[in-house]
mmCIF file with all atom_site columns, C-alpha atoms and ligand atoms in Angstrom:
data_model
loop_
_atom_site.group_PDB
_atom_site.id
_atom_site.type_symbol
_atom_site.label_atom_id
_atom_site.label_alt_id
_atom_site.label_comp_id
_atom_site.label_asym_id
_atom_site.label_entity_id
_atom_site.label_seq_id
_atom_site.pdbx_PDB_ins_code
_atom_site.Cartn_x
_atom_site.Cartn_y
_atom_site.Cartn_z
_atom_site.occupancy
_atom_site.B_iso_or_equiv
_atom_site.pdbx_formal_charge
_atom_site.auth_seq_id
_atom_site.auth_comp_id
_atom_site.auth_asym_id
_atom_site.auth_atom_id
_atom_site.pdbx_PDB_model_num
ATOM   1   C  CA  . MET A 1 1   ? -23.126 59.432 21.128 1.00 76.00 ? 3   MET A CA  1
ATOM   2   C  CA  . SER A 1 2   ? -20.601 62.202 20.493 1.00 89.00 ? 4   SER A CA  1
ATOM   3   C  CA  . LYS A 1 3   ? -16.896 61.535 20.956 1.00 96.00 ? 5   LYS A CA  1
ATOM   4   C  CA  . LYS A 1 4   ? -15.468 62.202 24.361 1.00 97.00 ? 6   LYS A CA  1
ATOM   5   C  CA  . LYS A 1 5   ? -12.283 64.097 25.149 1.00 97.00 ? 7   LYS A CA  1
ATOM   6   C  CA  . LEU A 1 6   ? -9.607  62.093 26.930 1.00 97.00 ? 8   LEU A CA  1
ATOM   7   C  CA  . ALA A 1 7   ? -6.394  63.269 28.581 1.00 97.00 ? 9   ALA A CA  1
ATOM   8   C  CA  . THR A 1 8   ? -3.579  61.270 30.119 1.00 97.00 ? 10  THR A CA  1
ATOM   9   C  CA  . VAL A 1 9   ? -1.186  62.960 32.510 1.00 96.00 ? 11  VAL A CA  1
ATOM   10  C  CA  . TRP A 1 10  ? 2.189   62.013 33.961 1.00 96.00 ? 12  TRP A CA  1
ATOM   11  C  CA  . LEU A 1 11  ? 3.003   63.546 37.353 1.00 97.00 ? 13  LEU A CA  1
ATOM   12  C  CA  . GLY A 1 12  ? 5.379   61.893 39.867 1.00 96.00 ? 14  GLY A CA  1
ATOM   13  C  CA  . GLY A 1 13  ? 5.583   58.432 38.365 1.00 96.00 ? 15  GLY A CA  1
ATOM   14  C  CA  . CYS A 1 14  ? 8.007   56.321 36.349 1.00 97.00 ? 16  CYS A CA  1
ATOM   15  C  CA  . SER A 1 15  ? 5.878   56.294 33.150 1.00 96.00 ? 17  SER A CA  1
ATOM   16  C  CA  . GLY A 1 16  ? 5.259   52.566 33.654 1.00 97.00 ? 18  GLY A CA  1
ATOM   17  C  CA  . CYS A 1 17  ? 1.513   53.174 33.857 1.00 98.00 ? 19  CYS A CA  1
ATOM   18  C  CA  . HIS A 1 18  ? 1.631   54.896 30.475 1.00 97.00 ? 20  HIS A CA  1
ATOM   19  C  CA  . MET A 1 19  ? 3.698   51.993 29.112 1.00 97.00 ? 21  MET A CA  1
ATOM   20  C  CA  . SER A 1 20  ? 0.925   49.659 30.290 1.00 97.00 ? 22  SER A CA  1
ATOM   21  C  CA  . LEU A 1 21  ? -1.639  51.913 28.595 1.00 97.00 ? 23  LEU A CA  1
ATOM   22  C  CA  . LEU A 1 22  ? 0.280   51.507 25.338 1.00 95.00 ? 24  LEU A CA  1
ATOM   23  C  CA  . ASP A 1 23  ? 0.036   47.732 25.864 1.00 97.00 ? 25  ASP A CA  1
ATOM   24  C  CA  . ILE A 1 24  ? -3.654  47.861 25.041 1.00 96.00 ? 26  ILE A CA  1
ATOM   25  C  CA  . ASP A 1 25  ? -2.210  47.578 21.521 1.00 95.00 ? 27  ASP A CA  1
ATOM   26  C  CA  . GLU A 1 26  ? -4.804  47.520 18.731 1.00 96.00 ? 28  GLU A CA  1
ATOM   27  C  CA  . ARG A 1 27  ? -7.603  48.222 21.225 1.00 97.00 ? 29  ARG A CA  1
ATOM   28  C  CA  . ILE A 1 28  ? -6.425  51.846 21.026 1.00 95.00 ? 30  ILE A CA  1
ATOM   29  C  CA  . LEU A 1 29  ? -8.606  51.883 17.888 1.00 96.00 ? 31  LEU A CA  1
ATOM   30  C  CA  . ASP A 1 30  ? -11.675 51.090 20.031 1.00 97.00 ? 32  ASP A CA  1
ATOM   31  C  CA  . VAL A 1 31  ? -10.699 53.955 22.313 1.00 97.00 ? 33  VAL A CA  1
ATOM   32  C  CA  . ALA A 1 32  ? -10.101 56.257 19.332 1.00 96.00 ? 34  ALA A CA  1
ATOM   33  C  CA  . ALA A 1 33  ? -13.577 55.427 17.979 1.00 97.00 ? 35  ALA A CA  1
ATOM   34  C  CA  . LEU A 1 34  ? -15.104 56.805 21.170 1.00 97.00 ? 36  LEU A CA  1
ATOM   35  C  CA  . ALA A 1 35  ? -12.684 59.530 22.206 1.00 97.00 ? 37  ALA A CA  1
ATOM   36  C  CA  . ASP A 1 36  ? -10.125 62.039 21.016 1.00 96.00 ? 38  ASP A CA  1
ATOM   37  C  CA  . ILE A 1 37  ? -6.907  62.025 23.034 1.00 94.00 ? 39  ILE A CA  1
ATOM   38  C  CA  . VAL A 1 38  ? -6.490  65.770 23.396 1.00 95.00 ? 40  VAL A CA  1
ATOM   39  C  CA  . LYS A 1 39  ? -3.662  65.943 25.924 1.00 94.00 ? 41  LYS A CA  1
ATOM   40  C  CA  . SER A 1 40  ? -1.054  63.349 26.825 1.00 94.00 ? 42  SER A CA  1
ATOM   41  C  CA  . PRO A 1 41  ? 2.724   62.854 27.048 1.00 89.00 ? 43  PRO A CA  1
ATOM   42  C  CA  . ILE A 1 42  ? 2.336   61.183 23.645 1.00 80.00 ? 44  ILE A CA  1
ATOM   43  C  CA  . VAL A 1 43  ? 0.300   64.058 22.147 1.00 81.00 ? 45  VAL A CA  1
ATOM   44  C  CA  . ASP A 1 44  ? 1.542   67.606 21.638 1.00 73.00 ? 46  ASP A CA  1
ATOM   45  C  CA  . GLY A 1 45  ? -0.301  70.523 23.175 1.00 75.00 ? 47  GLY A CA  1
ATOM   46  C  CA  . LYS A 1 46  ? 0.590   72.995 25.903 1.00 80.00 ? 48  LYS A CA  1
ATOM   47  C  CA  . GLU A 1 47  ? -2.643  74.019 27.642 1.00 88.00 ? 49  GLU A CA  1
ATOM   48  C  CA  . PHE A 1 48  ? -4.711  71.514 29.561 1.00 93.00 ? 50  PHE A CA  1
ATOM   49  C  CA  . PRO A 1 49  ? -8.143  71.606 27.862 1.00 95.00 ? 51  PRO A CA  1
ATOM   50  C  CA  . GLU A 1 50  ? -11.626 70.799 29.184 1.00 97.00 ? 52  GLU A CA  1
ATOM   51  C  CA  . VAL A 1 51  ? -11.938 67.006 29.059 1.00 98.00 ? 53  VAL A CA  1
ATOM   52  C  CA  . ASP A 1 52  ? -14.423 64.280 29.911 1.00 98.00 ? 54  ASP A CA  1
ATOM   53  C  CA  . ILE A 1 53  ? -11.829 61.920 31.375 1.00 98.00 ? 55  ILE A CA  1
ATOM   54  C  CA  . ALA A 1 54  ? -8.353  62.553 32.790 1.00 98.00 ? 56  ALA A CA  1
ATOM   55  C  CA  . LEU A 1 55  ? -6.181  59.543 33.533 1.00 98.00 ? 57  LEU A CA  1
ATOM   56  C  CA  . VAL A 1 56  ? -3.510  60.797 35.943 1.00 98.00 ? 58  VAL A CA  1
ATOM   57  C  CA  . GLU A 1 57  ? -0.363  58.760 36.623 1.00 98.00 ? 59  GLU A CA  1
ATOM   58  C  CA  . GLY A 1 58  ? 1.927   59.555 39.537 1.00 98.00 ? 60  GLY A CA  1
ATOM   59  C  CA  . SER A 1 59  ? 1.766   61.416 42.808 1.00 98.00 ? 61  SER A CA  1
ATOM   60  C  CA  . VAL A 1 60  ? 2.188   65.071 43.697 1.00 98.00 ? 62  VAL A CA  1
ATOM   61  C  CA  . THR A 1 61  ? 5.859   65.770 44.381 1.00 96.00 ? 63  THR A CA  1
ATOM   62  C  CA  . SER A 1 62  ? 6.172   69.536 43.845 1.00 95.00 ? 64  SER A CA  1
ATOM   63  C  CA  . ASP A 1 63  ? 4.219   72.800 43.790 1.00 93.00 ? 65  ASP A CA  1
ATOM   64  C  CA  . GLU A 1 64  ? 4.232   72.508 40.006 1.00 93.00 ? 66  GLU A CA  1
ATOM   65  C  CA  . HIS A 1 65  ? 2.404   69.175 40.264 1.00 96.00 ? 67  HIS A CA  1
ATOM   66  C  CA  . LEU A 1 66  ? 0.003   70.687 42.796 1.00 96.00 ? 68  LEU A CA  1
ATOM   67  C  CA  . GLN A 1 67  ? -0.947  73.541 40.453 1.00 96.00 ? 69  GLN A CA  1
ATOM   68  C  CA  . GLU A 1 68  ? -1.245  71.088 37.570 1.00 96.00 ? 70  GLU A CA  1
ATOM   69  C  CA  . ILE A 1 69  ? -3.558  68.659 39.373 1.00 98.00 ? 71  ILE A CA  1
ATOM   70  C  CA  . LYS A 1 70  ? -5.760  71.512 40.638 1.00 98.00 ? 72  LYS A CA  1
ATOM   71  C  CA  . LEU A 1 71  ? -6.157  72.768 37.081 1.00 98.00 ? 73  LEU A CA  1
ATOM   72  C  CA  . ILE A 1 72  ? -6.871  69.249 35.833 1.00 98.00 ? 74  ILE A CA  1
ATOM   73  C  CA  . ARG A 1 73  ? -9.517  68.843 38.542 1.00 98.00 ? 75  ARG A CA  1
ATOM   74  C  CA  . LYS A 1 74  ? -11.238 72.032 37.352 1.00 98.00 ? 76  LYS A CA  1
ATOM   75  C  CA  . ARG A 1 75  ? -11.198 70.955 33.728 1.00 98.00 ? 77  ARG A CA  1
ATOM   76  C  CA  . ALA A 1 76  ? -11.904 67.213 33.938 1.00 98.00 ? 78  ALA A CA  1
ATOM   77  C  CA  . LYS A 1 77  ? -15.396 65.816 34.444 1.00 98.00 ? 79  LYS A CA  1
ATOM   78  C  CA  . THR A 1 78  ? -13.942 62.497 35.605 1.00 98.00 ? 80  THR A CA  1
ATOM   79  C  CA  . LEU A 1 79  ? -10.527 62.305 37.225 1.00 98.00 ? 81  LEU A CA  1
ATOM   80  C  CA  . ILE A 1 80  ? -9.027  58.825 37.532 1.00 98.00 ? 82  ILE A CA  1
ATOM   81  C  CA  . ALA A 1 81  ? -6.078  58.125 39.853 1.00 98.00 ? 83  ALA A CA  1
ATOM   82  C  CA  . PHE A 1 82  ? -4.088  55.918 37.482 1.00 98.00 ? 84  PHE A CA  1
ATOM   83  C  CA  . GLY A 1 83  ? -1.775  53.440 39.211 1.00 98.00 ? 85  GLY A CA  1
ATOM   84  C  CA  . ASP A 1 84  ? -0.484  52.991 42.743 1.00 98.00 ? 86  ASP A CA  1
ATOM   85  C  CA  . CYS A 1 85  ? 1.716   56.114 42.765 1.00 98.00 ? 87  CYS A CA  1
ATOM   86  C  CA  . ALA A 1 86  ? -1.361  58.267 42.077 1.00 98.00 ? 88  ALA A CA  1
ATOM   87  C  CA  . VAL A 1 87  ? -3.458  56.280 44.565 1.00 98.00 ? 89  VAL A CA  1
ATOM   88  C  CA  . MET A 1 88  ? -1.054  55.977 47.524 1.00 98.00 ? 90  MET A CA  1
ATOM   89  C  CA  . THR A 1 89  ? 2.358   57.402 46.421 1.00 98.00 ? 91  THR A CA  1
ATOM   90  C  CA  . ASN A 1 90  ? 3.886   53.917 46.196 1.00 98.00 ? 92  ASN A CA  1
ATOM   91  C  CA  . VAL A 1 91  ? 7.469   54.005 44.886 1.00 96.00 ? 93  VAL A CA  1
ATOM   92  C  CA  . THR A 1 92  ? 7.502   57.797 44.555 1.00 96.00 ? 94  THR A CA  1
ATOM   93  C  CA  . GLY A 1 93  ? 6.543   58.151 48.209 1.00 97.00 ? 95  GLY A CA  1
ATOM   94  C  CA  . MET A 1 94  ? 9.370   55.977 49.532 1.00 96.00 ? 96  MET A CA  1
ATOM   95  C  CA  . ARG A 1 95  ? 11.434  59.123 50.017 1.00 96.00 ? 97  ARG A CA  1
ATOM   96  C  CA  . ASN A 1 96  ? 8.871   60.327 52.573 1.00 97.00 ? 98  ASN A CA  1
ATOM   97  C  CA  . TYR A 1 97  ? 10.675  58.237 55.195 1.00 96.00 ? 99  TYR A CA  1
ATOM   98  C  CA  . PHE A 1 98  ? 13.715  60.503 55.015 1.00 96.00 ? 100 PHE A CA  1
ATOM   99  C  CA  . PRO A 1 99  ? 14.445  64.237 54.980 1.00 95.00 ? 101 PRO A CA  1
ATOM   100 C  CA  . LEU A 1 100 ? 14.680  65.498 51.395 1.00 92.00 ? 102 LEU A CA  1
ATOM   101 C  CA  . LYS A 1 101 ? 18.288  66.611 51.822 1.00 89.00 ? 103 LYS A CA  1
ATOM   102 C  CA  . GLU A 1 102 ? 19.302  63.100 52.898 1.00 90.00 ? 104 GLU A CA  1
ATOM   103 C  CA  . VAL A 1 103 ? 17.587  61.676 49.828 1.00 89.00 ? 105 VAL A CA  1
ATOM   104 C  CA  . PHE A 1 104 ? 19.504  64.071 47.566 1.00 85.00 ? 106 PHE A CA  1
ATOM   105 C  CA  . ASP A 1 105 ? 22.799  63.348 49.286 1.00 84.00 ? 107 ASP A CA  1
ATOM   106 C  CA  . ALA A 1 106 ? 22.297  59.583 49.038 1.00 84.00 ? 108 ALA A CA  1
ATOM   107 C  CA  . SER A 1 107 ? 21.095  59.782 45.433 1.00 81.00 ? 109 SER A CA  1
ATOM   108 C  CA  . TYR A 1 108 ? 24.117  61.757 44.217 1.00 79.00 ? 110 TYR A CA  1
ATOM   109 C  CA  . LYS A 1 109 ? 26.736  60.230 46.498 1.00 76.00 ? 111 LYS A CA  1
ATOM   110 C  CA  . TYR A 1 110 ? 28.076  58.008 43.769 1.00 68.00 ? 112 TYR A CA  1
ATOM   111 C  CA  . ALA A 1 111 ? 27.248  60.214 40.829 1.00 64.00 ? 113 ALA A CA  1
ATOM   112 C  CA  . VAL A 1 112 ? 30.461  60.799 38.950 1.00 58.00 ? 114 VAL A CA  1
ATOM   113 C  CA  . SER A 1 113 ? 30.501  63.981 36.942 1.00 56.00 ? 115 SER A CA  1
ATOM   114 C  CA  . ASN A 1 114 ? 34.072  65.218 36.473 1.00 52.00 ? 116 ASN A CA  1
ATOM   115 C  CA  . ASP A 1 115 ? 34.931  67.453 39.378 1.00 56.00 ? 117 ASP A CA  1
ATOM   116 C  CA  . GLN A 1 116 ? 31.368  67.382 40.739 1.00 57.00 ? 118 GLN A CA  1
ATOM   117 C  CA  . TYR A 1 117 ? 31.777  63.960 42.320 1.00 59.00 ? 119 TYR A CA  1
ATOM   118 C  CA  . GLY A 1 118 ? 29.108  63.489 44.957 1.00 67.00 ? 120 GLY A CA  1
ATOM   119 C  CA  . GLN A 1 119 ? 27.651  66.967 44.503 1.00 73.00 ? 121 GLN A CA  1
ATOM   120 C  CA  . VAL A 1 120 ? 23.880  67.533 44.400 1.00 75.00 ? 122 VAL A CA  1
ATOM   121 C  CA  . PRO A 1 121 ? 23.288  69.664 41.283 1.00 73.00 ? 123 PRO A CA  1
ATOM   122 C  CA  . SER A 1 122 ? 21.419  72.931 41.866 1.00 74.00 ? 124 SER A CA  1
ATOM   123 C  CA  . HIS A 1 123 ? 18.925  72.155 39.105 1.00 73.00 ? 125 HIS A CA  1
ATOM   124 C  CA  . GLU A 1 124 ? 15.629  74.054 39.383 1.00 74.00 ? 126 GLU A CA  1
ATOM   125 C  CA  . ALA A 1 125 ? 13.564  70.843 39.068 1.00 73.00 ? 127 ALA A CA  1
ATOM   126 C  CA  . LEU A 1 126 ? 15.275  69.489 42.198 1.00 75.00 ? 128 LEU A CA  1
ATOM   127 C  CA  . LEU A 1 127 ? 14.911  72.756 44.075 1.00 74.00 ? 129 LEU A CA  1
ATOM   128 C  CA  . LYS A 1 128 ? 11.148  72.721 43.466 1.00 84.00 ? 130 LYS A CA  1
ATOM   129 C  CA  . LEU A 1 129 ? 10.542  69.309 45.033 1.00 91.00 ? 131 LEU A CA  1
ATOM   130 C  CA  . ASN A 1 130 ? 8.347   69.332 48.128 1.00 95.00 ? 132 ASN A CA  1
ATOM   131 C  CA  . ASP A 1 131 ? 9.494   67.715 51.355 1.00 94.00 ? 133 ASP A CA  1
ATOM   132 C  CA  . LYS A 1 132 ? 6.732   65.123 51.162 1.00 97.00 ? 134 LYS A CA  1
ATOM   133 C  CA  . VAL A 1 133 ? 5.076   63.294 48.285 1.00 98.00 ? 135 VAL A CA  1
ATOM   134 C  CA  . VAL A 1 134 ? 1.277   63.021 48.502 1.00 98.00 ? 136 VAL A CA  1
ATOM   135 C  CA  . PRO A 1 135 ? -1.313  60.976 46.581 1.00 98.00 ? 137 PRO A CA  1
ATOM   136 C  CA  . LEU A 1 136 ? -3.858  62.729 44.369 1.00 98.00 ? 138 LEU A CA  1
ATOM   137 C  CA  . GLN A 1 137 ? -6.799  62.334 46.732 1.00 98.00 ? 139 GLN A CA  1
ATOM   138 C  CA  . GLU A 1 138 ? -4.963  64.259 49.423 1.00 98.00 ? 140 GLU A CA  1
ATOM   139 C  CA  . VAL A 1 139 ? -5.158  67.465 47.360 1.00 98.00 ? 141 VAL A CA  1
ATOM   140 C  CA  . VAL A 1 140 ? -8.096  67.034 44.950 1.00 98.00 ? 142 VAL A CA  1
ATOM   141 C  CA  . GLU A 1 141 ? -11.269 65.012 44.702 1.00 98.00 ? 143 GLU A CA  1
ATOM   142 C  CA  . VAL A 1 142 ? -10.697 61.782 42.793 1.00 98.00 ? 144 VAL A CA  1
ATOM   143 C  CA  . ASP A 1 143 ? -13.620 60.137 40.982 1.00 98.00 ? 145 ASP A CA  1
ATOM   144 C  CA  . PHE A 1 144 ? -12.189 56.688 40.401 1.00 98.00 ? 146 PHE A CA  1
ATOM   145 C  CA  . VAL A 1 145 ? -9.194  54.715 41.616 1.00 98.00 ? 147 VAL A CA  1
ATOM   146 C  CA  . LEU A 1 146 ? -7.374  52.394 39.221 1.00 97.00 ? 148 LEU A CA  1
ATOM   147 C  CA  . PRO A 1 147 ? -4.770  50.544 41.323 1.00 97.00 ? 149 PRO A CA  1
ATOM   148 C  CA  . GLY A 1 148 ? -1.776  48.503 40.204 1.00 97.00 ? 150 GLY A CA  1
ATOM   149 C  CA  . CYS A 1 149 ? 1.929   48.996 39.623 1.00 98.00 ? 151 CYS A CA  1
ATOM   150 C  CA  . PRO A 1 150 ? 1.227   49.289 36.837 1.00 97.00 ? 152 PRO A CA  1
ATOM   151 C  CA  . PRO A 1 151 ? -2.430  48.386 36.237 1.00 97.00 ? 153 PRO A CA  1
ATOM   152 C  CA  . SER A 1 152 ? -2.644  45.717 33.563 1.00 96.00 ? 154 SER A CA  1
ATOM   153 C  CA  . ALA A 1 153 ? -3.452  46.735 30.017 1.00 96.00 ? 155 ALA A CA  1
ATOM   154 C  CA  . ASP A 1 154 ? -6.653  44.675 30.196 1.00 95.00 ? 156 ASP A CA  1
ATOM   155 C  CA  . THR A 1 155 ? -7.824  46.525 33.288 1.00 96.00 ? 157 THR A CA  1
ATOM   156 C  CA  . ILE A 1 156 ? -6.912  49.925 31.831 1.00 97.00 ? 158 ILE A CA  1
ATOM   157 C  CA  . PHE A 1 157 ? -8.836  49.150 28.672 1.00 97.00 ? 159 PHE A CA  1
ATOM   158 C  CA  . TYR A 1 158 ? -11.817 47.868 30.625 1.00 96.00 ? 160 TYR A CA  1
ATOM   159 C  CA  . VAL A 1 159 ? -11.972 51.011 32.794 1.00 97.00 ? 161 VAL A CA  1
ATOM   160 C  CA  . LEU A 1 160 ? -11.562 53.359 29.850 1.00 97.00 ? 162 LEU A CA  1
ATOM   161 C  CA  . PHE A 1 161 ? -14.074 51.488 27.741 1.00 96.00 ? 163 PHE A CA  1
ATOM   162 C  CA  . GLU A 1 162 ? -16.683 51.574 30.494 1.00 97.00 ? 164 GLU A CA  1
ATOM   163 C  CA  . PHE A 1 163 ? -16.299 55.293 31.120 1.00 97.00 ? 165 PHE A CA  1
ATOM   164 C  CA  . LEU A 1 164 ? -16.327 56.014 27.392 1.00 97.00 ? 166 LEU A CA  1
ATOM   165 C  CA  . ASN A 1 165 ? -19.671 54.203 27.239 1.00 96.00 ? 167 ASN A CA  1
ATOM   166 C  CA  . ASP A 1 166 ? -21.068 56.160 30.200 1.00 96.00 ? 168 ASP A CA  1
ATOM   167 C  CA  . ARG A 1 167 ? -20.845 53.221 32.578 1.00 96.00 ? 169 ARG A CA  1
ATOM   168 C  CA  . ILE A 1 168 ? -19.122 53.088 35.954 1.00 96.00 ? 170 ILE A CA  1
ATOM   169 C  CA  . PRO A 1 169 ? -16.457 50.356 35.873 1.00 96.00 ? 171 PRO A CA  1
ATOM   170 C  CA  . ASN A 1 170 ? -16.542 47.543 38.403 1.00 94.00 ? 172 ASN A CA  1
ATOM   171 C  CA  . LEU A 1 171 ? -12.994 46.354 39.003 1.00 91.00 ? 173 LEU A CA  1
ATOM   172 C  CA  . SER A 1 172 ? -14.107 42.964 40.276 1.00 87.00 ? 174 SER A CA  1
ATOM   173 C  CA  . GLU A 1 173 ? -15.693 42.429 36.847 1.00 79.00 ? 175 GLU A CA  1
ATOM   174 C  CA  . ALA A 1 174 ? -12.466 43.469 35.108 1.00 75.00 ? 176 ALA A CA  1
ATOM   175 C  CA  . LYS A 1 175 ? -10.644 40.512 36.658 1.00 69.00 ? 177 LYS A CA  1
ATOM   176 C  CA  . LYS A 1 176 ? -13.056 38.093 34.986 1.00 68.00 ? 178 LYS A CA  1
ATOM   177 C  CA  . LEU A 1 177 ? -12.710 39.597 31.520 1.00 64.00 ? 179 LEU A CA  1
ATOM   178 C  CA  . LYS A 1 178 ? -10.261 38.463 28.895 1.00 58.00 ? 180 LYS A CA  1
ATOM   179 C  CA  . TYR A 1 179 ? -9.567  40.656 25.910 1.00 52.00 ? 181 TYR A CA  1
ATOM   180 C  CA  . GLY A 1 180 ? -7.553  40.174 22.791 1.00 41.00 ? 182 GLY A CA  1
HETATM 181 S  S1  . LIG B 2 .   ? 2.364   52.829 39.811 1.00 84.89 ? 220 LIG B S1  1
HETATM 182 FE FE1 . LIG B 2 .   ? 4.229   51.664 39.328 1.00 84.89 ? 220 LIG B FE1 1
HETATM 183 S  S2  . LIG B 2 .   ? 4.324   51.689 37.084 1.00 84.89 ? 220 LIG B S2  1
HETATM 184 FE FE2 . LIG B 2 .   ? 2.896   53.343 37.699 1.00 84.89 ? 220 LIG B FE2 1
HETATM 185 S  S3  . LIG B 2 .   ? 4.160   55.183 37.840 1.00 84.89 ? 220 LIG B S3  1
HETATM 186 FE FE3 . LIG B 2 .   ? 4.131   54.246 39.882 1.00 84.89 ? 220 LIG B FE3 1
HETATM 187 S  S4  . LIG B 2 .   ? 5.965   52.938 39.956 1.00 84.89 ? 220 LIG B S4  1
HETATM 188 FE FE4 . LIG B 2 .   ? 5.582   53.416 37.818 1.00 84.89 ? 220 LIG B FE4 1
#
């Protein structure tokens, strides 16, 4: 079996799902035996390449994220919604209950920055945020859902290992397995 190409992506999330991925510890060697990690926050590389599996953390919070996830969808054979923010917006989507301006005002109310006390900075990343956060499946087709905030390292490894061996993971089985 030839090695697969694996990507991990960080959209609107806290990076906790990627931290949990790193917690697979030495099992990364089992992953590396079956796949090359060709794009990831922990791997350099600008363009998103064609991949077999894309593990996508976080929800869609901006047009930039929307373009990114559409490109990923085109180039990934299997797209996995990785963690609760990707699956249902979770923490990232809590701002959906309020108008974006109110969220900015509340977030920067107590920010002390010399004479800019309480001012919302006009940073381009903030200006690009969409009014509402949406989960991945609202804008692209998702092949597999990996829930959890974050998913446990054991479950992440199980899901990856199954896909890398051309099997469809069964999350109820993952709960019974103990690794390490
Ligand atoms: S699911 Fe939880 S750990 Fe993962 S990005 Fe969202 S808040 Fe962070």
